[in-house]
Short mmCIF file of C-alpha atoms in Angstrom, two decimals:
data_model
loop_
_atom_site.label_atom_id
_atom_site.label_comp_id
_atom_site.label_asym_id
_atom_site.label_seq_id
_atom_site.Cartn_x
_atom_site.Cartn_y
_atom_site.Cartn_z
CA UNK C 27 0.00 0.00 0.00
CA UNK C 28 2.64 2.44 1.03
CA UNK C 29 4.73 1.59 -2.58
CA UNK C 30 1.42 2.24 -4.51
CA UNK C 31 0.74 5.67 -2.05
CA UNK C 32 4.52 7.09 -3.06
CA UNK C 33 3.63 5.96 -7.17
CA UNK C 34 0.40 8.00 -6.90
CA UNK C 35 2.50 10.71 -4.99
CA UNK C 36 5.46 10.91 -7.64
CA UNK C 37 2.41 11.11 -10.27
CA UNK C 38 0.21 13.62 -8.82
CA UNK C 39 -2.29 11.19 -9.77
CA UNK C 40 -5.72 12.75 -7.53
CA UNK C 41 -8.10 9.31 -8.93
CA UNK C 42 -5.19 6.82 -7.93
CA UNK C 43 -5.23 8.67 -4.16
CA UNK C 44 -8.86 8.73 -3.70
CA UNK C 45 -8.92 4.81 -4.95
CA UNK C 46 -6.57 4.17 -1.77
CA UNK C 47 -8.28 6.02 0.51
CA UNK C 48 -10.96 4.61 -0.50
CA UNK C 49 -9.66 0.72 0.05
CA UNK C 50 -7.34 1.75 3.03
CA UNK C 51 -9.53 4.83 4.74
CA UNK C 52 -6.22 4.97 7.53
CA UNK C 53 -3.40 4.46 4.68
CA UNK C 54 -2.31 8.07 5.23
CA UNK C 55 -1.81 7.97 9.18
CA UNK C 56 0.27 4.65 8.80
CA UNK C 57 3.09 6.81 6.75
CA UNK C 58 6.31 6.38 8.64
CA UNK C 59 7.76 9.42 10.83
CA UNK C 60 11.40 11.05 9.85
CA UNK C 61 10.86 9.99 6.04
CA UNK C 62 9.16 11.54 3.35
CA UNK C 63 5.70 11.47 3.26
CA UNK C 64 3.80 11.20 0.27
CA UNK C 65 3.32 15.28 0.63
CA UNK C 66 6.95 15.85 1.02
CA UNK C 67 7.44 14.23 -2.46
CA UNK C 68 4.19 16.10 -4.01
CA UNK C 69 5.80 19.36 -2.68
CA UNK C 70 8.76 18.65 -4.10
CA UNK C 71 7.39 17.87 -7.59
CA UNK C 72 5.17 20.75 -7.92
CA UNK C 73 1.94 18.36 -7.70
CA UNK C 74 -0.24 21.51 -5.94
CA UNK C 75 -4.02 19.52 -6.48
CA UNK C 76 -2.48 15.97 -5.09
CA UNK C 77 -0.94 18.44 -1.75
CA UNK C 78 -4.25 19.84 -1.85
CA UNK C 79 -6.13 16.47 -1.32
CA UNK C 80 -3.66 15.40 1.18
CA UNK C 81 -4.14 18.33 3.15
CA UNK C 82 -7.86 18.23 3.02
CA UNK C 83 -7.77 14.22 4.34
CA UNK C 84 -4.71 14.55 6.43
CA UNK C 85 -3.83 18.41 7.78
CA UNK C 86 -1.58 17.03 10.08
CA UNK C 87 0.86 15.82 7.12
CA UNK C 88 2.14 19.56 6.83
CA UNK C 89 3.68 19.18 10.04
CA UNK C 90 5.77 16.11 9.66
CA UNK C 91 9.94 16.36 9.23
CA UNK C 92 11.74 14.17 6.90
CA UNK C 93 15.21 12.81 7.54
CA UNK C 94 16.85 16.54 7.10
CA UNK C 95 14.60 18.30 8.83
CA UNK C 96 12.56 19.61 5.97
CA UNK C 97 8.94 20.02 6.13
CA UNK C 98 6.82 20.13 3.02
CA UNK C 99 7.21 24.04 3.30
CA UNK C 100 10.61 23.12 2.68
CA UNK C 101 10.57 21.83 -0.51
CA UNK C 102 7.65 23.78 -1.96
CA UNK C 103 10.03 26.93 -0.55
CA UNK C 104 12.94 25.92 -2.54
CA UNK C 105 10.81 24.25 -5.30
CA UNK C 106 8.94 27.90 -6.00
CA UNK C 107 5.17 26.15 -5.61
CA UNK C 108 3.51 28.61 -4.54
CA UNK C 109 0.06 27.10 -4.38
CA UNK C 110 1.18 24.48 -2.71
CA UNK C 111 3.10 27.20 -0.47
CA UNK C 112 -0.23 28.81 -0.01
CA UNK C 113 -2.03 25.76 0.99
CA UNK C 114 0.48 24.91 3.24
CA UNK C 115 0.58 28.04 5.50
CA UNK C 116 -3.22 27.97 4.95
CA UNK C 117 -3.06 24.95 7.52
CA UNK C 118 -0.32 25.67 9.68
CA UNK C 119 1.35 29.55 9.36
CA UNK C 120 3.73 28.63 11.96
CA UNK C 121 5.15 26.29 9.75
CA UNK C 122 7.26 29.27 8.45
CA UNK C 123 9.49 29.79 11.24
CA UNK C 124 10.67 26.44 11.41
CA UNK C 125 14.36 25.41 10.74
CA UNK C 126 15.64 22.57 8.73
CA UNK C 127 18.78 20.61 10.03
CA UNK C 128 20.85 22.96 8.16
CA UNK C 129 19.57 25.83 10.15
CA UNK C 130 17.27 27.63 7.36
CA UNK C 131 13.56 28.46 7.42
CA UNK C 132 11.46 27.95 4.01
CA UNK C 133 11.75 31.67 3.54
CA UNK C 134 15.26 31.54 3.87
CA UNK C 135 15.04 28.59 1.00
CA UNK C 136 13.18 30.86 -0.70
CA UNK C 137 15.80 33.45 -0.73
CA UNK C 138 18.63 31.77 -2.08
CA UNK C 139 16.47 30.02 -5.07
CA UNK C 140 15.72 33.45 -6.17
CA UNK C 141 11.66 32.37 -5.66
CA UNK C 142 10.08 36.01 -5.51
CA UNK C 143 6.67 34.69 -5.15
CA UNK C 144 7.09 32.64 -2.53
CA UNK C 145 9.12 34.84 -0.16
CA UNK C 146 6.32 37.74 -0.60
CA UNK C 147 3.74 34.51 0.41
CA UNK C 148 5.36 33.92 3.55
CA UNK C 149 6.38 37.51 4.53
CA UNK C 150 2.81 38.03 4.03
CA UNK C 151 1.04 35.43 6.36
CA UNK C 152 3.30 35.90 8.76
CA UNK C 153 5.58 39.00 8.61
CA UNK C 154 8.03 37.97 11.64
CA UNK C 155 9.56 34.99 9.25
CA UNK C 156 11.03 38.09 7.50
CA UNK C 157 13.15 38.60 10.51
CA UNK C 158 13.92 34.86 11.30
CA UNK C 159 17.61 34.54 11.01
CA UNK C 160 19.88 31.33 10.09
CA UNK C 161 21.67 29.06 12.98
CA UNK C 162 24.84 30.96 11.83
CA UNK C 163 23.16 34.39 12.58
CA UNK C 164 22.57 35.76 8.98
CA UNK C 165 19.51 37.78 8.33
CA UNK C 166 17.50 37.63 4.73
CA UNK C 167 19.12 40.52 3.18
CA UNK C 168 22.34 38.56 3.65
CA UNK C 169 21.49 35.82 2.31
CA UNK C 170 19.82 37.92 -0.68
CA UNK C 171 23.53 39.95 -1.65
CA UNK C 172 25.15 36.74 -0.96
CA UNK C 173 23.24 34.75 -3.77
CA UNK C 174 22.68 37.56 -5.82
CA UNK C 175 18.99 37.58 -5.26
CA UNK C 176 18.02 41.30 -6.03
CA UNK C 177 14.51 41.31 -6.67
CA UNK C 178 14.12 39.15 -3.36
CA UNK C 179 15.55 42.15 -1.44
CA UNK C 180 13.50 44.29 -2.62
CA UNK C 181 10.58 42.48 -1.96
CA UNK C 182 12.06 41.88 1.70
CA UNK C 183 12.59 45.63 2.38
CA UNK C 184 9.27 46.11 1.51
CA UNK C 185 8.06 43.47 3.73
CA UNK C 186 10.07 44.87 6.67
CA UNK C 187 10.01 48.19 6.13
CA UNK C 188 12.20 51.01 4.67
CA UNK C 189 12.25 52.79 7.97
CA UNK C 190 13.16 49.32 10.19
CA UNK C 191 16.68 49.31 11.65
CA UNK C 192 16.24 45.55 11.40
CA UNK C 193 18.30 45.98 7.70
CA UNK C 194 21.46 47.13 10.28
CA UNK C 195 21.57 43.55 11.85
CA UNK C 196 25.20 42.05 11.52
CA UNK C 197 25.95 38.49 11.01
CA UNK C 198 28.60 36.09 13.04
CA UNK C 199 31.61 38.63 11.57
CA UNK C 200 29.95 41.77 12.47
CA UNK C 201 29.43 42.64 8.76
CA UNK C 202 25.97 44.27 7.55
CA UNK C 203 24.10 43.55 4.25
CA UNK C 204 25.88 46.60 2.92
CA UNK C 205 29.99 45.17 4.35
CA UNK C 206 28.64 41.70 2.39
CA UNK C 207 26.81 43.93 -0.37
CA UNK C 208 30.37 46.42 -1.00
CA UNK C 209 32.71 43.32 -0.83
CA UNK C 210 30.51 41.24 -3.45
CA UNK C 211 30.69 44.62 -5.55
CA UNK C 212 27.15 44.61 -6.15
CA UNK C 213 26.87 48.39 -6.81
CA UNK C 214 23.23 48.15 -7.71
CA UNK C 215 22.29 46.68 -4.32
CA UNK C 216 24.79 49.21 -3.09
CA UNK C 217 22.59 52.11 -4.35
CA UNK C 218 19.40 50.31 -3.63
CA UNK C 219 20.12 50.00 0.52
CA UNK C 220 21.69 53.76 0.15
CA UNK C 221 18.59 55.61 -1.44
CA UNK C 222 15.71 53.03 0.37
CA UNK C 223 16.51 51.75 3.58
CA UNK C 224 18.22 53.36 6.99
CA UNK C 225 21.25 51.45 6.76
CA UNK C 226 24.05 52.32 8.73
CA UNK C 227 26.75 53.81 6.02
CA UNK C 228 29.70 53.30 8.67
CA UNK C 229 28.80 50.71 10.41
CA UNK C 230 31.86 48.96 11.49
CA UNK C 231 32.43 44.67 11.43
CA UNK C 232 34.31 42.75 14.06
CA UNK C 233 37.48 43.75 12.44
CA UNK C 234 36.54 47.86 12.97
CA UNK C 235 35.79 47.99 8.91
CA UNK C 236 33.36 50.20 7.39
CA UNK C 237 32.00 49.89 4.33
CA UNK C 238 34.26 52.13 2.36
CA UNK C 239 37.25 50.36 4.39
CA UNK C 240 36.12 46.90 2.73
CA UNK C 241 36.41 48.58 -0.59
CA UNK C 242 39.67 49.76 -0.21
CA UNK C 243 41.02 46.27 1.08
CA UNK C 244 39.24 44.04 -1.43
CA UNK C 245 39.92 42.88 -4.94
CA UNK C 246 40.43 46.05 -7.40
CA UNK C 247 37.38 46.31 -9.45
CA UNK C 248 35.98 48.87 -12.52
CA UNK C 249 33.12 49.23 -10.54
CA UNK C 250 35.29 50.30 -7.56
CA UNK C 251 34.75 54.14 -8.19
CA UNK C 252 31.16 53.91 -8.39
CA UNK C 253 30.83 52.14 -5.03
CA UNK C 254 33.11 54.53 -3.64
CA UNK C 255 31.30 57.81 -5.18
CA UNK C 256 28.17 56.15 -3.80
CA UNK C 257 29.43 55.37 -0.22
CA UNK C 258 31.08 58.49 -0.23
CA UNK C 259 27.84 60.62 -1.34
CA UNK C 260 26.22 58.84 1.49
CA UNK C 261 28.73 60.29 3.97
CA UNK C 262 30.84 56.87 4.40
CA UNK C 263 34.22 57.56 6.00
CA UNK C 264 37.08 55.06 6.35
CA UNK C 265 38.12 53.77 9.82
CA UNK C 266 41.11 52.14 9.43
CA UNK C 267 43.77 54.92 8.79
CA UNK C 268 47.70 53.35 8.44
CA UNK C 269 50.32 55.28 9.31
CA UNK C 270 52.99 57.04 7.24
CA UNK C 271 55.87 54.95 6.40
CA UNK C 272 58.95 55.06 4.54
CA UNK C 273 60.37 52.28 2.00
CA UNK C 274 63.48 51.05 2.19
CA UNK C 275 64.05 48.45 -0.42
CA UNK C 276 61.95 45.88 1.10
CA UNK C 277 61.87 47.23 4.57
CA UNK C 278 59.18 49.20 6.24
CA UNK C 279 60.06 51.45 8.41
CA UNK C 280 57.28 53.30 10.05
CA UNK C 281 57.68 56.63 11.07
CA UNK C 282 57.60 57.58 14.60
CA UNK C 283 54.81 59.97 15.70
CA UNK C 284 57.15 62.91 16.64
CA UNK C 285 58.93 63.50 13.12
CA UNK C 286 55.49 63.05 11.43
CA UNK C 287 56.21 67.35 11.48
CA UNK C 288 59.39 67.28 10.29
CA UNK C 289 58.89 64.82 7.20
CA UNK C 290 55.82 66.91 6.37
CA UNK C 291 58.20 69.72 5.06
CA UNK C 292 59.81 67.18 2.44
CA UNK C 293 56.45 65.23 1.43
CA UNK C 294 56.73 67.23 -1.89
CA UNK C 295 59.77 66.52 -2.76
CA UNK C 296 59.82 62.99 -4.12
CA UNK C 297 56.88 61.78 -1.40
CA UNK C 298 58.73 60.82 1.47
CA UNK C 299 62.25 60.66 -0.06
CA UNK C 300 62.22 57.47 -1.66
CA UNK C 301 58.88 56.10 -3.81
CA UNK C 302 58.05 53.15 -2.82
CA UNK C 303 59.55 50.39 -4.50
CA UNK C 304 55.73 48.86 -5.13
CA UNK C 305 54.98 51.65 -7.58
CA UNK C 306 58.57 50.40 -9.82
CA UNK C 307 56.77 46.55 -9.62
CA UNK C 308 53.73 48.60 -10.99
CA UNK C 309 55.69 50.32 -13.78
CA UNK C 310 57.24 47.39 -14.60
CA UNK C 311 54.25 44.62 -14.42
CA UNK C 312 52.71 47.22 -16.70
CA UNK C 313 55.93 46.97 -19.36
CA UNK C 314 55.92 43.29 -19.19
CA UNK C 315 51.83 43.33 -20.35
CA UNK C 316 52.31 45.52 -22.98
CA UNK C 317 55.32 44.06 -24.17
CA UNK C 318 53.64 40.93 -24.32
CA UNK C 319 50.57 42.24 -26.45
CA UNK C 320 52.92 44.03 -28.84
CA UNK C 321 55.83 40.78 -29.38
CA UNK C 322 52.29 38.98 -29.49
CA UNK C 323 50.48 41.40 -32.37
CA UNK C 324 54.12 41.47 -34.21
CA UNK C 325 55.24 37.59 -34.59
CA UNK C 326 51.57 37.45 -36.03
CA UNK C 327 51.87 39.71 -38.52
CA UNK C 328 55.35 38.58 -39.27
CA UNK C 329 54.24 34.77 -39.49
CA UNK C 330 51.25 35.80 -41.93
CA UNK C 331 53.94 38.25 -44.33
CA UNK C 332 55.77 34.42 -44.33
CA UNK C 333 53.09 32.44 -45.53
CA UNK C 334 51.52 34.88 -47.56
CA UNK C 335 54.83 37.45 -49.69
CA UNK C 336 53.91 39.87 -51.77
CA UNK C 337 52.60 38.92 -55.04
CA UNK C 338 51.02 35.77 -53.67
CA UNK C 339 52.08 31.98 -54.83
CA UNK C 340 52.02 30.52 -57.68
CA UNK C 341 48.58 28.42 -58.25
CA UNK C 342 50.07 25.48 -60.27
CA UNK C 343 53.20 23.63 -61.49
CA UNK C 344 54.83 24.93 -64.47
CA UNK C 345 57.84 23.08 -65.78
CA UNK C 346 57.11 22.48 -69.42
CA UNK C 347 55.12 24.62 -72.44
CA UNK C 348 52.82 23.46 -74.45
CA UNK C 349 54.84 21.55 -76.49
CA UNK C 350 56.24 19.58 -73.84
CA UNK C 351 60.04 21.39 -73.71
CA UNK C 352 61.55 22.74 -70.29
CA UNK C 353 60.75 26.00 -69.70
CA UNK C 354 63.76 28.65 -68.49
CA UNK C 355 61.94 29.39 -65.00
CA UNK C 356 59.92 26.47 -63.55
CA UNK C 357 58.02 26.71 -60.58
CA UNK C 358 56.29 24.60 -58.22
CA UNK C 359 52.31 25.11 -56.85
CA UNK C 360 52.87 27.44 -53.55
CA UNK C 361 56.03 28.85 -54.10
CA UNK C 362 56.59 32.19 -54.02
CA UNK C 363 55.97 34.60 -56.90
CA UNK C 364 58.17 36.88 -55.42
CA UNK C 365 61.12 34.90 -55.07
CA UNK C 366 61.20 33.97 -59.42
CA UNK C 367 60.65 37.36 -60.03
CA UNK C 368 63.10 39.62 -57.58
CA UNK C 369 65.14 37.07 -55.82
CA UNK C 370 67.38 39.63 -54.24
CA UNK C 371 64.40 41.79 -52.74
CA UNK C 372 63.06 38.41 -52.06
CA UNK C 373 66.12 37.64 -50.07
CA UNK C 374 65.80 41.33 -48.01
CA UNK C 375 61.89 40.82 -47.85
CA UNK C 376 62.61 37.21 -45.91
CA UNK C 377 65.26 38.29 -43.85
CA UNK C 378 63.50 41.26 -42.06
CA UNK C 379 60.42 39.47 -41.30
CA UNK C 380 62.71 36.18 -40.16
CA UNK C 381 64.27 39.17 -37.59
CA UNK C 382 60.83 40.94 -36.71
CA UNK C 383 59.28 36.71 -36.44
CA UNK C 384 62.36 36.07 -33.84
CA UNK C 385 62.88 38.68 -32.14
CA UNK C 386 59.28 38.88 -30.80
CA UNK C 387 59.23 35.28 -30.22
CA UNK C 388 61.86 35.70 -27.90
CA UNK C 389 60.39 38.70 -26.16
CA UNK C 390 57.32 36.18 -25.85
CA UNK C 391 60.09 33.26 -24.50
CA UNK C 392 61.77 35.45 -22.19
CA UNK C 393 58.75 37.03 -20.44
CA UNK C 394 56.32 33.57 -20.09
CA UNK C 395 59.74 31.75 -19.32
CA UNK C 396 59.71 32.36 -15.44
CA UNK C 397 63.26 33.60 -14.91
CA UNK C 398 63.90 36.58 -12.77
CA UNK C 399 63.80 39.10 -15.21
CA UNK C 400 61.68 41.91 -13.23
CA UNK C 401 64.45 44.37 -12.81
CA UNK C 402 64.81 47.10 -14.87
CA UNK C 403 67.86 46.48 -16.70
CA UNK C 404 66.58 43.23 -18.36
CA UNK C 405 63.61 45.56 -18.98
CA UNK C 406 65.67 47.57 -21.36
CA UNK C 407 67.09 44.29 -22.96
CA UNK C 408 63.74 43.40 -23.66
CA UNK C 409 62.73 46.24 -25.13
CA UNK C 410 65.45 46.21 -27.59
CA UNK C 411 64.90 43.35 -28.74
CA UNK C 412 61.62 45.12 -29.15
CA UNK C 413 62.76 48.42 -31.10
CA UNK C 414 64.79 45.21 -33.08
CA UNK C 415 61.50 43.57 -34.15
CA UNK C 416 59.54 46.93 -35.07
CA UNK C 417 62.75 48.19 -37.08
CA UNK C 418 62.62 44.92 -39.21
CA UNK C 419 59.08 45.03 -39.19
CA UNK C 420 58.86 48.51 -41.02
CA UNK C 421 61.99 46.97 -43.57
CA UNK C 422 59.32 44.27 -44.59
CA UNK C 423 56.39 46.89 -45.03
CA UNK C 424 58.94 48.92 -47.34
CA UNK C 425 60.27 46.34 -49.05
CA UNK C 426 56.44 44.57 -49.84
CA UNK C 427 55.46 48.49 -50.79
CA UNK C 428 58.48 48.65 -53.53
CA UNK C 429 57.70 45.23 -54.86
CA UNK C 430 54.02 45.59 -55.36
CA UNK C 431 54.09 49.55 -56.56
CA UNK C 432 54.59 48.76 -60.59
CA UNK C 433 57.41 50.60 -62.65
CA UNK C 434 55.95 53.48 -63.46
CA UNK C 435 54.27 54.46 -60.61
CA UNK C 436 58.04 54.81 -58.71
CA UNK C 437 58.75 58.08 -59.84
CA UNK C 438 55.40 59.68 -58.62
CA UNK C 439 54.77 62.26 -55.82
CA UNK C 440 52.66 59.55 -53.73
CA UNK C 441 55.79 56.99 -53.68
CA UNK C 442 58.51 59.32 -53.47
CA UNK C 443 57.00 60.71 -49.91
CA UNK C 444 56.02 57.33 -48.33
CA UNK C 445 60.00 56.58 -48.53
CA UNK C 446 61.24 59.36 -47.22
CA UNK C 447 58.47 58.90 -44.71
CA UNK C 448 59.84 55.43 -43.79
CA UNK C 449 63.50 56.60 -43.47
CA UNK C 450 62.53 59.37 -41.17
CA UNK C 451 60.94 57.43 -39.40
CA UNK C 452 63.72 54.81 -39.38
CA UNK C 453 66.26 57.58 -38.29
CA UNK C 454 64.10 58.21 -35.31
CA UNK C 455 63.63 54.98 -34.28
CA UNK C 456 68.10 55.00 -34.52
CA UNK C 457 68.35 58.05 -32.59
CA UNK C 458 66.27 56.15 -29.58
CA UNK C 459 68.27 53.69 -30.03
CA UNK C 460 71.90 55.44 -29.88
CA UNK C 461 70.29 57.43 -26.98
CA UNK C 462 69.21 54.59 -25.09
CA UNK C 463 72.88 53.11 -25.30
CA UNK C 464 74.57 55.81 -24.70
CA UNK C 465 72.16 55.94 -21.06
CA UNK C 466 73.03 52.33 -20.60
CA UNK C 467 76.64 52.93 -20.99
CA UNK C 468 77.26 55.60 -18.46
CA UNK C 469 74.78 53.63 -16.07
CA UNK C 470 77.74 51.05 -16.51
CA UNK C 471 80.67 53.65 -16.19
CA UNK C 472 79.28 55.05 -12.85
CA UNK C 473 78.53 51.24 -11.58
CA UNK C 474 82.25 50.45 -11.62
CA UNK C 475 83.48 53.62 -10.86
CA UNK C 476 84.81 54.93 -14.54
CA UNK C 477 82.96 57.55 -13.89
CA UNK C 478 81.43 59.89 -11.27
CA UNK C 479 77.95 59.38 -9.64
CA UNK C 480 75.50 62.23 -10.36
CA UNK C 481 75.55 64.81 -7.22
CA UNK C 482 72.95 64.93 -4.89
CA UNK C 483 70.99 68.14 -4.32
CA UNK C 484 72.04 68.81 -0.63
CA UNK C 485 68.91 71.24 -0.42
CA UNK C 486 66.84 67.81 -0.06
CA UNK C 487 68.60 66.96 3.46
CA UNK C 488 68.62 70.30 4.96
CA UNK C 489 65.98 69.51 7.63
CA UNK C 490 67.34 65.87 8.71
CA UNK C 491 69.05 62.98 7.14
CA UNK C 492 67.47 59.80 5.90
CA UNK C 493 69.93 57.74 7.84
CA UNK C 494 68.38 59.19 10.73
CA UNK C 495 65.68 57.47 10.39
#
């Protein structure tokens, strides 16, 4: 009987029910505590006429737990059935504040499936589930920014109230909706609690946070000036102010509270003395991406001009005439057309897209190979091998542009200034180059002493010296 009751229940067959009841009038009271009864697994399944009928024979079915605690608000909750929600709560209301063995109410199902309809039911009939929390302490609107269940907040503010304080509540950290809401960088919930509810803009966590001192601690974001402009609009302050501190290599050294005075006469010259060193890792994390874009954009180019010359390949074989002699120049099917033609620009052509092709391959090898390249000097090697790729780069461009411009054409206006164009542009590209050595080799000179270190401006230590500090 109770095999054929659970097939009529994983149906939603009404006839098959009433043809129990009508055999076994008491079949319904003989269902097993702690397991799921047949209106657990109709509540589950959406079957809201089958629930119905239960609930009209048996009312006292609404009450029973299953093995996890669940009650058939439960799984209609998380299911998103709201007649059978309705028909539920129509029995039993208190049903609503009741936690499952994992320490959440059916509302608070409701919440994290997203099930609008269903929340607004229970809020409804009885408006204190709204302010149920979990076991671990966390109100609604926490579990609403958590899950990303925006329309559910909004329909739980309303529920509560715009002008409750009960949207200030913090979970087991301390943290508000808005600490949970800031970190998650939901900047449209962020606006939402700001312009609709009384939350507490600096309210501070466990850890002393406020909101805007989350933002500053968590994961940069692009939506991280928003939130701030927001927060800050609001009147959020931060909390958590560090104090000033000098770098020394890799050393921190803060400073003590009595020259705070005295270093604030030299804070505009060069910010403390020395920058700190994170702002070099900055400058030079920032080369390394944009080298790696550029090698990256140039070996494909330069690996296309291979493939594909100037003037194409040739389409077919063609190593005898018609009349079946040797011809003077045979080709093969996908060999250059170029390379019959003008062997000797052929010859330049190959050779300064093989340089451009290798040289940003290695730029590619040297910056995904993991040595410890981050310092500044193998910067500058890097880059050129960089100005070495571009250089051969433009020497394929030229030479393509001379093959492909026909004879007559060379002596025009048009192709007269793109060369001189090109070798201007070639001499600039040398004089960045010669300058750049010429930097490099009196960096060398001063390192071993051929040559004397630039002098420092005394006027910098006048007030105190930095190996004072």
């Amino acid at each position: 009987m109770e095999e054929e009751l659970h097939q009529a229940a994983l149906k939603g067959s009404v006839p098959a029910l009433l043809e129990l009841l009508r055999q076994h009038p008491h079949i319904l009271n003989g269902t097993p505590s702690l397991s799921d009864t047949p209106l657990h697994v109709a509540a589950i399944l959406g079957h809201s006429a089958f629930a119905a009928e239960l609930l009209t024979r048996s009312p006292e079915l609404a009450s029973r737990l299953n093995l996890q605690g669940s009650s058939p608000l439960h799984l209609a909750a998380a299911k998103g059935c709201v007649e059978i929600v309705k028909s539920l709560v129509l029995v039993n209301a208190d049903l609503g504040l009741v936690w499952d063995r994992d320490g959440l109410t059916p509302l608070h199902l409701g919440v994290i499936k997203g099930r609008v309809g269903v929340v607004a039911e229970l809020a409804r009939v009885r408006p204190e589930a709204a302010r149920v929390l979990t076991q671990g302490g966390e109100s609604g609107f926490h579990l609403c920014v958590k899950h990303h269940r925006f329309e559910v907040l909004k329909v739980l503010v309303g529920c509560v109230g715009k002008d409750d304080d009960f949207v200030n509540w913090r979970d087991g950290d301390g943290n508000t909706v808005l600490h949970v809401a800031v970190a998650k960088k939901q900047l449209e919930v962020i606006n939402y609690l700001l312009d609709n509810t009384k939350i507490e803009v600096n309210a501070q966590n466990s850890n002393g946070f406020t909101a805007l001192d989350v933002l500053s601690h968590s994961t940069r974001d692009l939506r991280d000036l928003e939130i701030k402009e927001s927060l800050q609009y609001s009147g959020a302050s931060k909390f958590i102010k560090k104090a000033p501190s000098v770098m020394f290599d890799q050393d921190t050294v803060q400073v003590p509270t009595t020259m705070q005075p005295l270093m604030s006469k030299r804070r505009s010259l060069r910010q403390l003395v020395f920058k700190p060193k994170q702002k070099e890792v900055d400058w030079l994390g920032r080369k390394r991406s944009s080298l790696m874009v550029v090698a990256s954009l140039i070996a494909t180019v330069a690996f296309q001009s291979a493939i594909n010359p100037p003037g194409a390949v040739w389409q077919s074989d063609y190593l005898e005439d018609s009349n079946g002699n040797p011809v003077d120049k045979p080709h093969h099917a996908g060999q250059s057309v170029m390379a019959d033609t003008e062997p000797s620009l052929y010859g330049l052509y190959m050779i300064s897209n093989t340089l451009a092709f290798l040289s940003s391959l290695s730029i590619i090898l040297l910056l995904v190979s993991g040595l410890p390249m981050k310092r500044r000097r193998w910067m500058w090697i890097q880059m050129v091998i960089m100005w070495v790729a571009i250089t051969a780069l433009t020497a394929t461009y030229f030479i393509g542009l001379i093959f492909m411009t026909p004879q007559q054409q060379k002596g025009g206006y048009l192709y007269h200034v793109t060369q001189v164009s090109v070798l201007v542009w070639m001499a600039l590209m040398g004089i960045v180059f010669f300058g750049n050595v010429v930097r490099a080799a009196r960096w060398l000179l001063r390192k071993y002493g051929c040559m004397k270190k630039k002098p420092r401006d005394d006027s910098l230590d006048e007030d105190y010296d930095i190996d004072d500090l």
